[in-house]
Coordinates of C-alpha atoms in Angstrom, one line a residue:
Chain A
X1 CA 167.5 1.2 68.3
X2 CA 165.6 -0.4 70.9
X3 CA 164.0 3.1 71.3
X4 CA 163.1 3.4 67.8
X5 CA 161.5 0.2 67.9
X6 CA 159.3 1.1 70.5
X7 CA 158.2 4.5 68.9
X8 CA 157.4 2.8 65.8
X9 CA 155.2 0.1 67.7
X10 CA 153.6 2.7 69.7
X11 CA 152.4 4.8 66.5
X12 CA 151.2 2.1 65.2
X13 CA 149.0 1.1 67.8
X14 CA 147.8 4.6 68.2
X15 CA 147.5 5.6 64.5
X16 CA 146.9 3.7 61.6
X17 CA 146.3 0.1 62.0
X18 CA 148.8 -2.2 60.1
X19 CA 148.0 -2.1 56.5
X20 CA 147.6 -5.9 56.3
X21 CA 144.8 -5.6 58.5
X22 CA 142.6 -2.6 56.5
X23 CA 140.8 -2.1 53.5
X24 CA 141.1 0.5 50.8
X25 CA 140.3 4.0 52.0
X26 CA 137.1 3.8 50.0
X27 CA 135.7 0.8 51.6
X28 CA 136.4 2.3 55.0
X29 CA 134.6 5.4 54.1
X30 CA 131.6 3.8 52.8
X31 CA 131.0 1.7 55.7
X32 CA 131.5 4.6 57.9
X33 CA 129.0 6.8 56.0
X34 CA 126.5 3.5 56.1
X35 CA 126.8 3.3 59.7
X36 CA 126.0 7.0 60.4
X37 CA 123.2 6.8 58.0
X38 CA 121.6 3.7 59.7
X39 CA 122.2 5.6 63.2
X40 CA 120.8 8.8 61.9
X41 CA 117.7 7.1 60.6
X42 CA 117.4 4.7 63.5
X43 CA 118.3 6.5 66.3
X44 CA 118.4 10.2 66.1
X45 CA 115.8 11.1 63.6
X46 CA 113.2 9.5 65.9
X47 CA 114.6 11.2 69.1
X48 CA 114.4 14.4 67.3
X49 CA 111.0 13.7 66.3
X50 CA 109.7 13.3 69.4
X51 CA 110.9 16.7 70.6
X52 CA 109.8 18.2 67.5
X53 CA 106.2 16.9 67.8
X54 CA 105.9 17.6 71.3
X55 CA 106.8 21.1 70.8
X56 CA 104.8 21.6 67.6
X57 CA 102.4 24.0 69.7
X58 CA 104.6 25.7 71.6
X59 CA 106.0 25.3 74.9
X60 CA 102.8 26.7 76.7
X61 CA 101.0 23.5 75.3
X62 CA 103.8 21.3 76.0
X63 CA 104.0 22.3 79.8
X64 CA 100.2 22.0 79.9
X65 CA 100.2 18.4 78.8
X66 CA 102.6 17.4 81.4
X67 CA 100.8 19.3 84.1
X68 CA 97.5 18.0 83.4
X69 CA 96.3 15.9 86.4
X70 CA 95.9 12.5 84.7
X71 CA 99.8 13.3 83.4
X72 CA 100.7 13.9 87.1
X73 CA 99.1 10.9 88.3
X74 CA 100.6 8.9 85.7
X75 CA 103.9 10.3 86.8
X76 CA 103.2 9.6 90.2
X77 CA 102.3 6.2 89.9
X78 CA 105.3 5.4 87.2
X79 CA 107.7 6.5 90.1
X80 CA 106.0 4.7 92.8
X81 CA 106.4 1.6 90.6
X82 CA 109.7 2.1 90.1
X83 CA 110.5 2.6 93.6
X84 CA 109.0 -0.7 94.6
X85 CA 110.8 -2.4 91.7
X86 CA 114.3 -1.0 92.7
X87 CA 113.9 -1.7 96.1
X88 CA 112.5 -5.2 96.0
X89 CA 114.6 -6.5 92.9
X90 CA 117.9 -5.2 94.6
X91 CA 117.0 -7.0 97.8
X92 CA 116.2 -10.1 95.9
X93 CA 119.0 -9.8 93.2
X94 CA 121.4 -9.3 96.0
X95 CA 120.3 -12.2 98.0
X96 CA 120.0 -14.6 95.0
X97 CA 123.5 -13.6 93.6
X98 CA 125.1 -14.2 97.2
X99 CA 123.3 -17.5 97.4
X100 CA 124.0 -18.8 94.1
X101 CA 127.6 -17.5 94.0
X102 CA 128.8 -18.6 97.4
X103 CA 127.2 -21.6 98.4
X104 CA 126.7 -25.1 97.0
X105 CA 123.1 -26.1 97.4
X106 CA 120.9 -28.7 95.2
X107 CA 118.4 -27.0 92.8
X108 CA 121.1 -24.1 91.9
X109 CA 120.8 -24.4 88.2
X110 CA 116.6 -24.5 88.4
X111 CA 117.0 -21.1 90.6
X112 CA 119.3 -20.0 87.9
X113 CA 117.0 -20.5 85.0
X114 CA 113.8 -19.4 87.2
X115 CA 115.7 -16.0 87.2
X116 CA 116.0 -15.9 83.7
X117 CA 112.2 -16.8 83.2
X118 CA 110.9 -13.3 82.8
X119 CA 113.2 -12.6 80.0
X120 CA 111.8 -15.5 78.0
X121 CA 108.3 -14.8 78.8
X122 CA 106.1 -12.4 76.7
X123 CA 105.3 -9.0 78.9
X124 CA 101.6 -9.7 77.8
X125 CA 101.8 -13.2 79.3
X126 CA 103.4 -11.9 82.4
X127 CA 100.6 -9.7 82.9
X128 CA 98.1 -12.2 82.5
X129 CA 99.6 -14.4 84.8
X130 CA 98.4 -12.0 87.5
X131 CA 95.0 -11.6 85.9
X132 CA 94.7 -15.4 86.1
X133 CA 95.7 -15.5 89.7
X134 CA 94.3 -12.4 91.4
X135 CA 91.2 -11.6 88.9
X136 CA 87.9 -11.7 89.7
X137 CA 87.6 -15.1 87.7
X138 CA 91.0 -16.0 88.8
X139 CA 92.3 -18.5 91.3
X140 CA 92.2 -16.2 94.1
X141 CA 89.8 -14.1 92.8
X142 CA 86.5 -14.8 95.0
X143 CA 88.5 -14.7 98.1
X144 CA 90.2 -11.3 97.7
X145 CA 86.4 -10.0 96.6
X146 CA 85.1 -11.4 100.0
X147 CA 87.9 -9.5 102.0
X148 CA 87.6 -6.4 99.7
X149 CA 91.4 -6.8 98.6
X150 CA 92.3 -5.0 95.2
X151 CA 95.0 -6.0 93.2
X152 CA 94.1 -6.2 89.6
X153 CA 93.1 -2.7 87.7
X154 CA 94.8 -1.3 91.3
X155 CA 98.5 -0.2 92.5
X156 CA 99.3 -3.6 93.8
X157 CA 98.9 -5.5 90.4
X158 CA 101.0 -2.9 88.3
X159 CA 103.7 -3.3 91.0
X160 CA 103.8 -7.1 90.8
X161 CA 103.7 -7.1 87.1
X162 CA 106.4 -4.5 86.8
X163 CA 108.4 -6.5 89.5
X164 CA 108.2 -9.7 87.4
X165 CA 109.2 -8.3 84.4
X166 CA 112.2 -6.6 85.8
X167 CA 113.2 -9.2 88.3
X168 CA 116.3 -10.7 86.7
X169 CA 117.9 -7.2 86.1
X170 CA 120.0 -6.9 89.4
X171 CA 120.8 -10.6 90.0
X172 CA 121.9 -11.1 86.1
X173 CA 124.5 -8.3 86.7
X174 CA 125.6 -9.3 90.0
X175 CA 126.1 -13.2 89.6
X176 CA 129.1 -13.0 86.7
X177 CA 130.5 -10.1 89.0
X178 CA 130.4 -12.1 92.3
X179 CA 131.6 -15.5 90.6
X180 CA 134.7 -13.6 89.0
X181 CA 135.3 -12.2 92.6
X182 CA 134.9 -15.7 94.2
X183 CA 134.4 -15.7 98.1
X184 CA 138.2 -15.6 99.4
X185 CA 137.7 -12.0 100.7
X186 CA 134.6 -12.9 102.6
X187 CA 136.5 -16.0 103.9
X188 CA 139.4 -13.9 105.0
X189 CA 136.7 -11.4 106.7
X190 CA 135.2 -14.4 108.6
X191 CA 138.4 -15.6 110.0
X192 CA 139.4 -12.3 111.1
X193 CA 136.3 -12.4 113.2
X194 CA 133.7 -10.4 111.2
X195 CA 129.8 -11.3 111.8
X196 CA 128.0 -12.3 108.3
X197 CA 126.6 -8.7 108.5
X198 CA 129.9 -6.9 108.8
X199 CA 131.2 -9.4 106.2
X200 CA 128.4 -8.0 104.1
X201 CA 128.5 -4.3 104.6
X202 CA 132.4 -4.1 105.0
X203 CA 133.8 -6.4 102.2
X204 CA 130.9 -7.6 100.0
X205 CA 128.9 -4.9 99.1
X206 CA 131.9 -2.4 98.5
X207 CA 133.3 -4.8 96.2
X208 CA 130.1 -4.9 94.2
X209 CA 128.7 -1.6 94.4
X210 CA 129.1 -0.4 91.1
X211 CA 127.6 -3.4 89.6
X212 CA 124.6 -3.2 91.8
X213 CA 124.0 0.4 90.6
X214 CA 124.4 -0.8 87.2
X215 CA 121.6 -3.3 87.9
X216 CA 119.7 -0.7 89.6
X217 CA 119.9 1.5 87.1
X218 CA 118.8 -1.1 84.0
X219 CA 116.0 -2.2 86.3
X220 CA 114.6 1.1 87.1
X221 CA 114.9 2.2 83.4
X222 CA 112.8 -1.1 82.5
X223 CA 110.2 -0.5 85.4
X224 CA 109.6 3.0 84.1
X225 CA 109.1 2.2 80.6
X226 CA 107.2 -1.2 81.0
X227 CA 104.2 -1.3 78.7
X228 CA 102.9 -4.8 77.8
X229 CA 102.3 -6.6 81.5
X230 CA 101.6 -3.2 83.2
X231 CA 98.8 -2.7 80.1
X232 CA 97.2 -6.1 81.2
X233 CA 96.5 -5.5 84.8
X234 CA 95.9 -1.8 84.8
X235 CA 92.6 -1.6 83.3
X236 CA 93.6 1.9 81.9
X237 CA 91.7 4.3 84.5
X238 CA 92.7 7.4 83.6
X239 CA 94.3 9.3 86.5
X240 CA 94.4 6.2 88.6
X241 CA 96.1 3.3 87.2
X242 CA 97.9 4.8 84.3
X243 CA 101.5 4.8 84.2
X244 CA 103.7 6.9 81.7
X245 CA 103.6 4.6 78.9
X246 CA 100.0 3.7 79.1
X247 CA 99.3 7.7 79.3
X248 CA 101.2 8.0 76.1
X249 CA 99.1 5.4 74.7
X250 CA 95.8 6.6 75.8
X251 CA 96.5 10.3 74.5
X252 CA 97.8 8.8 71.1
X253 CA 94.9 6.8 70.5
X254 CA 92.8 10.1 71.3
X255 CA 94.4 11.6 68.6
X256 CA 96.1 13.9 70.8
X257 CA 99.5 13.9 69.0
X258 CA 101.1 16.5 70.7
X259 CA 100.2 15.7 74.3
X260 CA 101.3 12.4 73.5
X261 CA 104.5 13.1 72.5
X262 CA 105.2 15.6 75.5
X263 CA 104.3 12.9 77.9
X264 CA 106.7 10.5 75.7
X265 CA 109.3 13.2 75.9
X266 CA 109.7 12.6 79.4
X267 CA 110.1 9.0 79.3
X268 CA 112.7 10.0 76.5
X269 CA 114.4 12.2 79.0
X270 CA 114.5 9.7 81.2
X271 CA 116.1 7.3 78.9
X272 CA 118.7 9.8 78.2
X273 CA 119.6 10.1 81.6
X274 CA 119.7 6.7 82.1
X275 CA 122.4 6.3 79.5
X276 CA 124.4 9.1 80.7
X277 CA 124.2 7.5 84.5
X278 CA 125.2 4.3 82.6
X279 CA 128.0 5.5 81.1
X280 CA 129.2 7.2 84.2
X281 CA 128.6 4.0 86.4
X282 CA 130.2 2.0 83.6
X283 CA 133.4 3.5 83.4
X284 CA 133.7 3.4 87.3
X285 CA 132.6 -0.5 86.9
X286 CA 135.1 -1.0 84.5
X287 CA 137.7 0.0 86.7
X288 CA 136.6 -2.2 89.6
X289 CA 136.6 -5.2 87.3
X290 CA 140.3 -4.8 86.7
X291 CA 140.8 -7.2 89.6
X292 CA 144.5 -7.9 91.3
X293 CA 146.6 -10.0 88.6
X294 CA 146.6 -13.3 90.4
X295 CA 146.6 -16.6 89.0
X296 CA 142.9 -18.0 89.0
X297 CA 143.2 -21.2 89.7
X298 CA 143.2 -22.1 93.4
X299 CA 144.3 -25.2 95.0
X300 CA 141.0 -26.0 97.0
X301 CA 142.3 -29.3 98.3
Chain B
X1 CA 148.3 -22.7 121.9
X2 CA 148.3 -26.2 120.7
X3 CA 146.4 -27.6 117.8
X4 CA 145.1 -31.0 117.7
X5 CA 142.8 -32.9 115.4
X6 CA 141.6 -36.2 116.0
X7 CA 140.5 -38.8 113.1
X8 CA 139.1 -35.9 110.8
X9 CA 137.4 -36.9 107.7
X10 CA 136.3 -34.6 104.9
X11 CA 134.8 -35.6 101.3
X12 CA 133.6 -33.6 98.4
X13 CA 131.1 -35.4 96.0
X14 CA 132.5 -38.7 96.9
X15 CA 136.1 -37.6 96.6
X16 CA 137.8 -38.4 100.1
X17 CA 139.8 -35.1 100.7
X18 CA 141.0 -35.9 104.1
X19 CA 140.8 -39.1 105.5
X20 CA 141.4 -40.4 109.3
X21 CA 143.8 -37.4 110.1
X22 CA 145.3 -37.4 113.6
X23 CA 148.0 -34.8 114.7
X24 CA 149.0 -32.9 117.3
X25 CA 150.9 -29.3 117.0
X26 CA 153.0 -28.1 120.3
X27 CA 152.4 -24.4 121.2
X28 CA 154.8 -22.3 119.4
X29 CA 155.9 -24.7 117.1
X30 CA 156.5 -24.2 113.3
X31 CA 155.0 -26.8 111.3
X32 CA 155.0 -27.5 107.8
X33 CA 152.4 -29.7 106.1
X34 CA 154.0 -30.8 102.7
X35 CA 152.3 -32.8 99.9
X36 CA 151.4 -32.9 96.2
X37 CA 148.6 -31.1 94.8
X38 CA 145.1 -32.7 95.8
X39 CA 146.6 -34.4 98.7
X40 CA 144.3 -32.7 101.0
X41 CA 146.5 -30.3 102.9
X42 CA 144.8 -27.3 102.2
X43 CA 141.4 -28.8 103.3
X44 CA 142.8 -29.8 106.5
X45 CA 144.0 -26.5 107.3
X46 CA 140.6 -25.2 106.0
X47 CA 139.0 -27.2 108.5
X48 CA 141.2 -26.2 111.5
X49 CA 140.5 -22.4 110.5
X50 CA 136.8 -23.3 110.3
X51 CA 136.3 -22.7 106.5
X52 CA 135.2 -26.0 106.3
X53 CA 133.3 -28.5 108.4
X54 CA 134.7 -31.8 108.8
X55 CA 132.4 -34.9 108.1
X56 CA 133.6 -36.5 111.3
X57 CA 136.7 -36.1 113.7
X58 CA 137.8 -33.6 116.4
X59 CA 139.4 -30.6 116.4
X60 CA 140.8 -29.1 119.7
X61 CA 142.4 -25.6 119.9
X62 CA 144.3 -25.5 123.4
X63 CA 142.5 -28.4 124.5
X64 CA 139.0 -26.7 123.7
X65 CA 136.8 -28.3 121.3
X66 CA 136.3 -26.4 118.3
X67 CA 135.3 -28.7 115.8
X68 CA 132.0 -26.8 114.8
X69 CA 133.2 -23.4 116.2
X70 CA 132.6 -20.8 113.8
X71 CA 135.8 -19.1 112.3
X72 CA 135.1 -16.1 114.4
X73 CA 135.3 -18.0 117.6
X74 CA 138.5 -19.7 116.8
X75 CA 140.7 -16.9 117.2
X76 CA 142.9 -18.2 114.2
X77 CA 144.9 -16.2 111.7
X78 CA 144.9 -17.2 108.0
X79 CA 146.9 -16.3 105.0
X80 CA 145.9 -17.0 101.7
X81 CA 147.5 -18.3 98.9
X82 CA 146.3 -15.4 96.6
X83 CA 146.4 -13.1 99.7
X84 CA 142.4 -12.2 99.5
X85 CA 143.3 -8.7 100.5
X86 CA 140.4 -6.5 100.7
X87 CA 141.1 -4.6 97.4
X88 CA 139.2 -1.4 98.2
X89 CA 140.8 -0.8 101.6
X90 CA 144.1 0.6 102.1
X91 CA 146.8 -1.2 103.4
X92 CA 146.0 0.5 107.1
X93 CA 142.7 -0.9 106.9
X94 CA 143.1 -4.0 105.8
X95 CA 145.3 -4.6 108.7
X96 CA 142.9 -2.8 110.9
X97 CA 140.0 -4.9 109.9
X98 CA 140.4 -7.9 112.3
X99 CA 140.5 -4.8 115.1
X100 CA 137.9 -2.8 113.7
X101 CA 134.8 -6.1 113.9
X102 CA 136.3 -6.5 117.6
X103 CA 134.9 -3.0 118.1
X104 CA 138.7 -2.0 119.5
X105 CA 139.5 1.6 120.6
X106 CA 140.8 4.1 117.3
X107 CA 143.7 4.4 119.6
X108 CA 144.5 0.7 120.4
X109 CA 143.7 0.3 116.2
X110 CA 146.4 2.9 115.1
X111 CA 149.3 1.7 117.7
X112 CA 148.7 -1.9 116.7
X113 CA 148.6 -1.1 112.9
X114 CA 151.7 0.6 113.2
X115 CA 153.6 -2.0 115.4
X116 CA 152.7 -4.3 112.5
X117 CA 153.6 -2.3 109.6
X118 CA 157.1 -2.0 111.5
X119 CA 157.4 -5.3 111.6
X120 CA 156.4 -6.2 108.1
X121 CA 158.8 -3.4 107.0
X122 CA 156.0 -1.4 104.9
X123 CA 155.7 2.0 107.2
X124 CA 154.8 4.7 104.6
X125 CA 152.8 2.5 102.7
X126 CA 149.5 2.4 104.9
X127 CA 147.5 4.6 102.6
X128 CA 148.4 2.4 99.5
X129 CA 146.0 0.0 98.1
X130 CA 146.8 -3.7 97.5
X131 CA 146.9 -3.2 93.7
X132 CA 149.6 -0.5 94.2
X133 CA 151.7 -3.1 96.0
X134 CA 154.2 -5.9 94.5
X135 CA 153.5 -9.8 95.2
X136 CA 155.6 -9.8 98.1
X137 CA 154.6 -6.8 99.7
X138 CA 151.0 -8.2 99.4
X139 CA 151.8 -11.3 101.0
X140 CA 153.3 -9.4 103.9
X141 CA 150.4 -7.1 104.2
X142 CA 148.4 -10.4 104.5
X143 CA 150.4 -11.8 107.3
X144 CA 150.1 -8.4 109.1
X145 CA 146.2 -8.6 108.8
X146 CA 146.3 -12.1 110.1
X147 CA 148.6 -11.4 113.0
X148 CA 146.6 -8.0 114.1
X149 CA 144.0 -9.5 116.2
X150 CA 146.7 -11.8 118.2
X151 CA 145.9 -15.1 117.0
X152 CA 146.9 -17.9 118.9
X153 CA 147.4 -20.1 116.0
X154 CA 148.5 -18.9 112.3
X155 CA 147.6 -21.0 109.4
X156 CA 149.3 -20.4 106.1
X157 CA 147.8 -21.7 103.0
X158 CA 150.8 -21.8 100.4
X159 CA 151.8 -18.6 101.3
X160 CA 154.6 -18.0 98.8
X161 CA 153.1 -20.3 96.0
X162 CA 152.0 -17.1 93.7
X163 CA 155.7 -15.6 93.9
X164 CA 158.7 -15.6 92.2
X165 CA 161.8 -17.7 93.5
X166 CA 164.0 -14.5 94.6
X167 CA 160.9 -13.2 96.5
X168 CA 160.0 -16.7 98.3
X169 CA 163.5 -17.1 99.4
X170 CA 163.4 -13.7 101.3
X171 CA 159.8 -14.3 102.7
X172 CA 160.8 -17.7 104.0
X173 CA 163.6 -16.1 105.8
X174 CA 161.5 -13.2 107.2
X175 CA 158.7 -15.8 108.1
X176 CA 161.3 -17.7 110.2
X177 CA 162.4 -14.4 112.0
X178 CA 158.6 -13.5 112.4
X179 CA 158.2 -16.8 114.0
X180 CA 161.0 -16.4 116.4
X181 CA 159.7 -12.9 117.2
X182 CA 156.0 -13.7 117.7
X183 CA 156.4 -17.2 118.8
X184 CA 152.7 -18.1 117.3
X185 CA 152.0 -21.6 116.9
X186 CA 152.2 -21.6 113.1
X187 CA 151.4 -24.1 110.3
X188 CA 152.0 -23.7 106.6
X189 CA 150.7 -25.6 103.8
X190 CA 153.4 -26.0 100.7
X191 CA 153.8 -28.3 97.9
X192 CA 157.7 -27.4 98.0
X193 CA 159.7 -29.5 99.9
X194 CA 163.0 -27.4 99.9
X195 CA 160.7 -24.5 101.7
X196 CA 159.5 -27.2 104.4
X197 CA 162.9 -28.3 105.3
X198 CA 164.3 -25.0 105.5
X199 CA 161.4 -23.3 107.6
X200 CA 159.7 -25.9 109.5
X201 CA 161.2 -27.7 112.4
X202 CA 158.4 -30.3 111.9
X203 CA 156.8 -32.0 108.5
X204 CA 153.7 -33.6 108.0
X205 CA 153.7 -35.2 104.9
X206 CA 150.2 -35.9 103.4
X207 CA 149.2 -37.8 100.2
X208 CA 145.9 -39.1 99.1
X209 CA 144.1 -37.3 102.3
X210 CA 146.3 -39.1 105.0
X211 CA 149.4 -38.2 106.9
X212 CA 151.8 -40.3 105.8
X213 CA 154.8 -39.3 108.0
X214 CA 155.3 -36.9 110.8
X215 CA 158.9 -35.9 111.9
X216 CA 162.0 -33.9 111.7
X217 CA 163.1 -32.6 108.4
X218 CA 166.1 -35.0 109.1
X219 CA 163.9 -37.9 109.8
X220 CA 161.9 -37.2 107.0
X221 CA 165.1 -37.0 104.6
X222 CA 166.8 -40.0 106.1
X223 CA 164.1 -42.5 107.3
X224 CA 161.3 -42.4 105.0
X225 CA 158.2 -43.8 106.0
X226 CA 156.7 -45.1 103.2
X227 CA 157.2 -45.5 99.6
X228 CA 155.6 -42.4 98.5
X229 CA 157.8 -40.6 100.8
X230 CA 160.9 -42.0 99.6
X231 CA 160.5 -41.0 96.1
X232 CA 158.8 -37.9 96.9
X233 CA 161.3 -36.3 99.2
X234 CA 164.6 -35.4 97.8
X235 CA 166.1 -36.6 94.5
X236 CA 166.5 -40.6 94.8
X237 CA 167.1 -43.5 92.7
X238 CA 164.9 -46.6 92.8
X239 CA 165.4 -50.2 91.7
X240 CA 163.2 -52.9 91.7
X241 CA 164.5 -56.4 92.3
X242 CA 163.5 -59.5 94.6
X243 CA 165.0 -61.1 97.8
X244 CA 167.4 -63.9 96.4
X245 CA 168.1 -65.5 99.7
X246 CA 167.5 -64.7 103.3
X247 CA 168.3 -61.3 104.3
X248 CA 169.9 -60.5 100.7
X249 CA 168.9 -58.9 97.8
X250 CA 171.2 -58.4 94.4
X251 CA 170.9 -56.0 91.5
X252 CA 173.6 -56.0 89.0
X253 CA 176.6 -56.0 90.7
X254 CA 175.3 -54.5 93.9
X255 CA 174.5 -56.8 97.0
X256 CA 172.0 -55.2 99.3
X257 CA 171.5 -56.8 102.8
X258 CA 167.5 -56.7 103.8
X259 CA 165.3 -57.6 106.6
X260 CA 165.9 -61.5 107.2
X261 CA 161.9 -61.3 107.9
X262 CA 161.2 -60.9 104.0
X263 CA 160.7 -64.1 102.3
X264 CA 162.9 -65.2 99.5
X265 CA 161.4 -64.2 96.3
X266 CA 159.7 -61.2 97.8
X267 CA 159.5 -58.6 95.4
X268 CA 160.8 -55.2 96.8
X269 CA 161.8 -51.7 95.8
X270 CA 165.3 -50.3 96.7
X271 CA 165.5 -46.4 97.4
X272 CA 168.7 -44.6 97.8
X273 CA 170.0 -41.3 97.4
X274 CA 172.6 -40.0 94.3
X275 CA 174.6 -38.2 97.2
X276 CA 174.7 -41.7 99.1
X277 CA 176.5 -43.1 96.0
X278 CA 180.2 -43.2 97.3
X279 CA 182.2 -42.9 94.0
X280 CA 185.9 -43.0 93.5
X281 CA 188.4 -43.3 90.5
X282 CA 190.3 -45.8 92.3
X283 CA 189.1 -49.1 94.1
X284 CA 189.0 -48.4 97.6
X285 CA 186.6 -50.9 99.2
X286 CA 183.7 -52.8 98.8
X287 CA 182.6 -51.1 95.2
X288 CA 181.6 -52.0 91.9
X289 CA 182.8 -51.2 88.8
X290 CA 180.9 -48.6 86.7
X291 CA 181.2 -46.2 83.8
X292 CA 180.2 -42.3 83.7
X293 CA 177.6 -42.5 81.1
X294 CA 176.6 -39.0 81.4
X295 CA 177.8 -35.8 83.4
X296 CA 174.9 -33.0 84.4
X297 CA 176.0 -29.7 86.5
X298 CA 173.5 -29.0 88.9
X299 CA 174.9 -25.6 90.6
X300 CA 176.8 -26.7 93.4
X301 CA 176.9 -30.4 92.9
X302 CA 177.6 -32.5 89.6
X303 CA 175.4 -35.7 88.8
X304 CA 176.9 -38.6 87.1
X305 CA 174.8 -41.2 85.3
X306 CA 176.7 -44.5 85.9
X307 CA 176.5 -47.4 83.6
X308 CA 177.1 -50.6 86.0
X309 CA 176.7 -53.0 83.0
X310 CA 173.6 -55.1 82.0
X311 CA 172.0 -52.2 80.5
X312 CA 171.5 -50.8 84.6
X313 CA 172.0 -47.2 85.3
X314 CA 172.4 -45.2 88.8
X315 CA 172.7 -41.5 89.2
X316 CA 175.6 -40.4 91.7
X317 CA 176.0 -37.0 92.9
X318 CA 179.0 -35.3 94.4
X319 CA 179.8 -31.8 95.5
X320 CA 181.2 -29.9 92.7
X321 CA 184.6 -29.2 94.2
X322 CA 185.3 -32.8 95.0
X323 CA 184.3 -33.6 91.6
X324 CA 186.5 -31.1 89.8
X325 CA 189.2 -32.2 91.9
X326 CA 188.7 -35.9 91.0
X327 CA 188.6 -34.7 87.1
X328 CA 185.8 -37.2 86.4
X329 CA 184.8 -37.3 82.9
X330 CA 182.5 -39.1 80.7
X331 CA 183.4 -42.6 79.3
X332 CA 185.8 -42.8 82.7
X333 CA 185.8 -46.1 84.5
X334 CA 185.1 -45.4 88.5
X335 CA 184.3 -47.4 91.3
X336 CA 180.8 -47.0 93.2
X337 CA 179.3 -48.1 96.4
X338 CA 175.7 -47.5 97.8
X339 CA 176.2 -46.3 101.4
X340 CA 172.6 -45.9 102.4
X341 CA 169.5 -47.2 101.2
X342 CA 165.6 -48.1 102.2
X343 CA 164.1 -50.9 101.3
X344 CA 160.2 -51.4 100.7
X345 CA 158.5 -54.6 99.8
X346 CA 156.2 -54.3 96.8
X347 CA 152.5 -55.6 96.7
X348 CA 152.7 -58.8 94.4

């Protein structure tokens, strides 16, 4: 009797949902078709179109568009920019998440708000901030010109603007994770005689590695794809200060559609790769978040 | 190694968690720090471990001042309530952690870990992860991890708090045995008086950030130092009355001799334990007449609610065997005397 009951319960869980909770067959099918149509039109069709348009004049033309010097330089610049954003923002994200979750200090809420700032500011404004600061007419412009330091319309400006825009990704990913984990393991490590560094490398980092990687993937994707902020500070110098998204724009504006789509397909590949990596890391991450079943309320006093 | 704290104070955002606490624990002792939640016992323990810095006062470990020493320098073992095991490490690596950070050789580490694994009776579990262990096993691993670097002091913060009754019982026995074997100076925090009484040879009772009494379990039980302890430790009756004449207080039919120094009309509260009520079916001596109002079975003892007239009630406890032999039942007339009690003056 007991066994049959369990079997029925299981079949209900796995198979059809309980009748009371479901809609008539035709509504279910209508909703499914609607959802598929929506995804088809807004996601798959554009995606397919990118590759169709890119290969319109044949594979030879496609590879030519990717291999030409301006495109190669754009790829290089994009990779350099992404590299800096990932490195800086990982370090910054770790440090800020560590500070926010493991310590009490005045101004903590202000810091959290500041970390979110890039999400709330339009990317164009983010770019303009740096033009107003380092541009020729900007605050530090004259001094920079005197010392022959190029920031705006050069690599440092592009990196700075991208850093600003991708600032929150890692810390936003880590803060909730580290909050959830608390600092008991770190305390245990300290009492066992570990130094700050030993605690970080042996206890904290292994506990957050998948969350960190997740944040890095998102940060990297955004860094490579950033258009607005970079567009303002780059100056669009072909072969010199054009990143991939800017290069796509230039080609498109020159009515060189096939080349534009060919380069765009590179960014699309990147997006697909990111999705794949995200899915892989995400499943690991989900496992990590299954913490030991302990009661959360702890008697701190 | 001895632990000594002098005039320790700690507050959090204006809340005084620990106020002017002084105590000395001798080498090899096993002491319980007992108190209700929020009494400051965990904060005191964490200050001794170096996990919190006191606002004022001193901590001495083996006569060495260690008030501001880092957790690392204190050579203290700490067991957390929720184990705080490193969840990405195996049992072996958890126990080995304190040895690895001290850069001991692989041979020393392996020997020590296996020694501890047999001490905690978890040989064969070294490759498991904490998530694959039961609560009791996790807590034993946490104790082994704390003991691995041979600490001079072992501190346990509500070590059995998250476990079910049966496992708690086993672990209490085990901790006692462990203490006999290792003889490490041990201080453990608990809110469970039964646990404190059973395990510790000495109990510090904390309330509102202060130590209210420091004594052996028997002293604490039989000679409560304050109101709080009288009502916190063990089951108790309390009655409010006043000194009616020099050295005497009256409550219903009961007469209590009180300290003659207490002024007449002084309001007092008298505490007495249900098992200090001497209850018989026939009048013997100095007893008052009462009626059994209600009977409650509590396992090995039976508790009676006695109506002593004037709408006054007390509770009395009798071992089950004695009670059954006497054949007490509800509504029966009995005779009762209070054989031991404590008087505390009330603020007027």
